[in-house]
Short mmCIF file of C-alpha atoms in Angstrom, two decimals:
data_model
loop_
_atom_site.label_atom_id
_atom_site.label_comp_id
_atom_site.label_asym_id
_atom_site.label_seq_id
_atom_site.Cartn_x
_atom_site.Cartn_y
_atom_site.Cartn_z
CA SER A 1 24.65 -0.13 -45.15
CA ASP A 2 21.08 -0.45 -43.88
CA LEU A 3 22.31 -1.41 -40.40
CA ARG A 4 24.69 1.53 -40.41
CA GLU A 5 21.91 3.91 -41.38
CA GLN A 6 19.65 2.49 -38.66
CA GLN A 7 22.46 2.84 -36.15
CA GLU A 8 23.04 6.45 -37.12
CA ARG A 9 19.32 7.15 -36.68
CA GLY A 10 19.32 5.44 -33.28
CA GLU A 11 16.82 2.78 -34.36
CA LEU A 12 18.93 -0.08 -32.98
CA LEU A 13 19.16 1.36 -29.47
CA GLN A 14 15.62 0.48 -28.41
CA PRO A 15 15.81 -3.22 -29.43
CA LEU A 16 19.16 -3.45 -27.65
CA ILE A 17 17.73 -1.98 -24.44
CA PHE A 18 14.75 -4.34 -24.68
CA VAL A 19 17.02 -7.39 -25.06
CA LEU A 20 19.11 -6.23 -22.09
CA LEU A 21 15.97 -5.85 -19.98
CA VAL A 22 14.83 -9.35 -20.92
CA LEU A 23 18.28 -10.72 -20.06
CA CYS A 24 18.23 -8.86 -16.74
CA SER A 25 14.78 -10.30 -16.00
CA VAL A 26 15.97 -13.86 -16.71
CA LEU A 27 19.08 -13.43 -14.55
CA LEU A 28 17.02 -12.02 -11.67
CA TYR A 29 14.58 -14.92 -12.00
CA PHE A 30 17.33 -17.52 -11.63
CA LYS A 31 19.01 -15.54 -8.84
CA VAL A 32 15.81 -15.28 -6.79
CA SER A 33 14.75 -18.87 -7.43
CA LEU A 34 18.13 -20.48 -6.69
CA MET A 35 19.40 -18.41 -3.75
CA ASP A 36 18.91 -19.09 -0.05
CA PRO A 37 15.83 -17.04 0.98
CA GLY A 38 16.99 -16.96 4.61
CA PHE A 39 16.81 -20.52 5.89
CA VAL A 40 17.13 -20.76 9.67
CA LYS A 41 20.33 -22.53 10.66
CA PRO A 42 20.48 -25.13 13.44
CA GLU A 43 20.00 -23.72 16.91
CA GLU A 44 23.65 -23.80 17.92
CA GLU A 45 24.58 -21.71 14.85
CA ALA A 46 21.78 -19.18 15.16
CA LYS A 47 21.80 -18.17 18.87
CA ALA A 48 23.92 -15.09 18.24
CA GLY A 49 21.67 -13.90 15.42
CA GLU A 50 18.43 -14.43 17.33
CA ALA A 51 19.15 -11.91 20.08
CA GLU A 52 20.23 -9.27 17.59
CA GLY A 53 17.28 -9.97 15.28
CA GLN A 54 14.71 -9.66 18.08
CA SER A 55 16.03 -6.30 19.28
CA LEU A 56 15.97 -4.87 15.76
CA VAL A 57 12.83 -6.47 14.39
CA ILE A 58 10.29 -5.61 17.06
CA PRO A 59 11.31 -2.23 18.51
CA GLN A 60 7.79 -1.21 19.56
CA ALA A 61 6.59 -4.52 20.98
CA THR A 62 5.22 -4.61 24.50
CA GLY A 63 5.25 -7.72 26.65
CA GLU A 64 7.38 -10.83 26.43
CA VAL A 65 7.03 -13.08 23.40
CA LYS A 66 8.36 -16.61 23.77
CA LEU A 67 10.16 -18.18 20.84
CA ARG A 68 8.78 -21.54 19.75
CA ARG A 69 10.54 -24.61 18.49
CA CYS A 70 9.54 -25.72 15.00
CA GLY A 71 7.67 -29.02 15.04
CA TYR A 72 9.10 -30.02 11.66
CA CYS A 73 12.82 -29.17 11.57
CA LEU A 74 13.21 -28.80 15.38
CA VAL A 75 15.02 -25.45 15.31
CA LYS A 76 14.08 -22.55 17.57
CA GLN A 77 12.34 -20.09 15.26
CA PRO A 78 13.50 -16.44 15.32
CA MET A 79 10.87 -13.73 15.30
CA ARG A 80 8.89 -13.56 12.01
CA ALA A 81 10.20 -16.93 10.79
CA ARG A 82 7.92 -19.70 9.56
CA HIS A 83 8.37 -23.27 8.40
CA CYS A 84 7.73 -23.91 4.70
CA GLN A 85 6.59 -27.48 4.12
CA LEU A 86 7.50 -27.29 0.43
CA CYS A 87 11.09 -26.19 1.09
CA GLN A 88 11.34 -28.25 4.32
CA HIS A 89 13.04 -25.34 6.12
CA CYS A 90 12.16 -22.49 8.43
CA VAL A 91 12.63 -19.17 6.63
CA ARG A 92 13.57 -15.88 8.29
CA ARG A 93 11.07 -13.05 7.75
CA TYR A 94 8.95 -15.47 5.75
CA ASP A 95 6.71 -13.76 3.20
CA HIS A 96 5.31 -16.58 1.05
CA HIS A 97 6.29 -19.58 -1.06
CA CYS A 98 6.13 -18.51 -4.70
CA PRO A 99 5.24 -21.32 -7.13
CA TRP A 100 6.45 -19.19 -10.04
CA ILE A 101 10.06 -19.21 -8.82
CA GLU A 102 9.69 -22.53 -6.93
CA ASN A 103 11.27 -20.98 -3.85
CA CYS A 104 10.33 -19.10 -0.71
CA VAL A 105 10.43 -15.33 -0.58
CA GLY A 106 12.14 -14.41 2.66
CA GLU A 107 14.63 -12.15 4.37
CA ARG A 108 17.48 -12.52 1.88
CA ASN A 109 15.76 -12.62 -1.52
CA HIS A 110 12.70 -10.40 -0.94
CA PRO A 111 14.38 -7.19 -2.26
CA LEU A 112 15.60 -9.05 -5.36
CA PHE A 113 12.07 -10.43 -5.82
CA ILE A 114 10.76 -6.85 -5.93
CA ALA A 115 13.48 -5.94 -8.45
CA TYR A 116 12.51 -8.95 -10.58
CA LEU A 117 8.82 -7.93 -10.57
CA SER A 118 9.74 -4.35 -11.51
CA VAL A 119 11.94 -5.36 -14.45
CA GLN A 120 9.36 -7.94 -15.56
CA LEU A 121 6.63 -5.28 -15.52
CA VAL A 122 8.71 -2.97 -17.74
CA VAL A 123 9.37 -5.82 -20.19
CA LEU A 124 5.67 -6.75 -20.33
CA LEU A 125 4.55 -3.14 -20.84
CA TRP A 126 7.13 -2.69 -23.60
CA GLY A 127 6.14 -5.99 -25.23
CA GLY A 128 2.47 -5.05 -25.03
CA HIS A 129 3.18 -1.74 -26.71
CA VAL A 130 5.08 -3.47 -29.52
CA ALA A 131 2.29 -6.02 -30.01
CA TRP A 132 -0.38 -3.31 -30.04
CA SER A 133 1.54 -1.19 -32.55
CA GLY A 134 1.64 -4.18 -34.92
CA LEU A 135 -2.13 -4.61 -34.93
CA TYR A 136 -4.18 -2.96 -37.65
CA PHE A 137 -7.78 -3.95 -37.08
CA GLN A 138 -9.97 -4.92 -40.01
CA GLN A 139 -13.33 -6.65 -39.99
CA SER A 140 -12.43 -9.61 -42.17
CA TRP A 141 -11.72 -13.30 -41.68
CA LYS A 142 -8.51 -13.05 -43.70
CA TRP A 143 -7.16 -10.37 -41.36
CA LEU A 144 -7.97 -12.54 -38.32
CA GLN A 145 -6.17 -15.53 -39.85
CA HIS A 146 -3.01 -13.49 -40.40
CA ASN A 147 -3.05 -11.78 -36.98
CA ILE A 148 -4.46 -14.44 -34.65
CA PHE A 149 -1.10 -15.22 -33.00
CA LEU A 150 -0.26 -11.55 -32.54
CA LEU A 151 -3.71 -10.96 -31.06
CA LEU A 152 -3.38 -13.90 -28.65
CA SER A 153 0.10 -12.73 -27.66
CA PHE A 154 -1.25 -9.28 -26.88
CA PHE A 155 -4.04 -10.66 -24.65
CA LEU A 156 -1.58 -12.94 -22.84
CA ILE A 157 0.75 -10.01 -22.24
CA VAL A 158 -2.16 -7.97 -20.85
CA ILE A 159 -3.10 -10.77 -18.43
CA PHE A 160 0.48 -11.24 -17.22
CA THR A 161 0.91 -7.47 -16.91
CA ILE A 162 -2.14 -7.19 -14.65
CA VAL A 163 -0.92 -10.09 -12.47
CA VAL A 164 2.61 -8.68 -12.11
CA LEU A 165 1.31 -5.15 -11.46
CA LEU A 166 -1.02 -6.35 -8.71
CA LEU A 167 1.77 -8.40 -7.14
CA LEU A 168 4.21 -5.49 -7.22
CA VAL A 169 1.74 -2.95 -5.82
CA SER A 170 0.62 -5.29 -3.02
CA HIS A 171 4.21 -6.09 -2.02
CA LEU A 172 5.23 -2.42 -2.03
CA TYR A 173 2.25 -1.63 0.19
CA LEU A 174 3.16 -4.38 2.67
CA ILE A 175 6.82 -3.29 2.65
CA SER A 176 5.79 0.29 3.38
CA CYS A 177 3.91 -1.04 6.44
CA ASN A 178 6.81 -3.35 7.42
CA THR A 179 4.68 -6.46 7.32
CA THR A 180 4.78 -9.65 5.27
CA THR A 181 2.17 -11.48 3.23
CA TRP A 182 2.06 -14.25 5.85
CA GLU A 183 1.58 -11.76 8.71
CA PHE A 184 -1.06 -9.83 6.76
CA MET A 185 -3.07 -12.94 5.87
CA SER A 186 -2.71 -14.78 9.20
CA TYR A 187 -2.59 -11.97 11.75
CA HIS A 188 -4.76 -13.74 14.35
CA ARG A 189 -2.76 -16.97 14.14
CA ILE A 190 0.64 -15.40 14.94
CA SER A 191 1.44 -15.14 18.64
CA TYR A 192 3.77 -12.12 18.51
CA LEU A 193 1.07 -10.13 16.67
CA ARG A 194 -1.96 -11.50 18.49
CA HIS A 195 -0.49 -10.69 21.92
CA SER A 196 0.86 -7.29 20.96
CA LYS A 197 -0.90 -4.12 22.11
CA LEU A 198 -0.05 -2.48 18.80
CA GLU A 199 -1.76 -3.37 15.53
CA ASN A 200 1.63 -3.61 13.82
CA PRO A 201 4.57 -3.50 16.26
CA PHE A 202 7.10 -3.47 13.41
CA ASP A 203 5.83 -0.32 11.67
CA GLN A 204 8.27 2.59 12.03
CA GLY A 205 6.85 4.87 9.36
CA ILE A 206 6.80 4.53 5.58
CA ILE A 207 10.18 6.16 4.90
CA LEU A 208 12.08 4.19 7.54
CA ASN A 209 10.32 0.96 6.56
CA LEU A 210 11.30 1.36 2.90
CA TRP A 211 14.84 2.43 3.82
CA ARG A 212 15.44 -0.58 6.06
CA PHE A 213 14.00 -2.99 3.51
CA PHE A 214 15.89 -1.79 0.42
CA CYS A 215 19.03 -0.38 2.03
#
């Protein structure tokens, strides 16, 4: 009867939505961590994709940029690819190797990585709100003994929320500029950026950059 009354008042809807968000976050985590981030195939299997990728990826580039052969896996790297020594593969549109998911973030899983961060941020904000609403501060040792775990949980949630928020904002900024974390951090070490007359030859405007990334 109590469950029926809570259901009629809509009090069970919020916990259900929260559980679904947590489940969605877990599924996205495993999807991003287990999927192929865009590993470069052997040269004989990738020749067709290289020509198409170059014409689409660097529409404003000036001058000829020579493709290099990877010194580790011996494949000819497409534009914006980089070898990851942890994954032992070259990754197309390499962004970074994420220790949290134990996988590279690249051409194929980068949009899902953004979706994972977004859902995770919502879960953390919701969990932080629940933890905060359960705290009733009193200046006594007995109160601290009974609420120490809730207090620690709240501070941990705050720390993780700040980390995820900073990650999400920084990635959205780089996506809006059509650049990657690797290109942003190592601009002067990358030949196709260092020899370009444009500061960012891939930038086609915020709207088009976001559209091409997500759609």
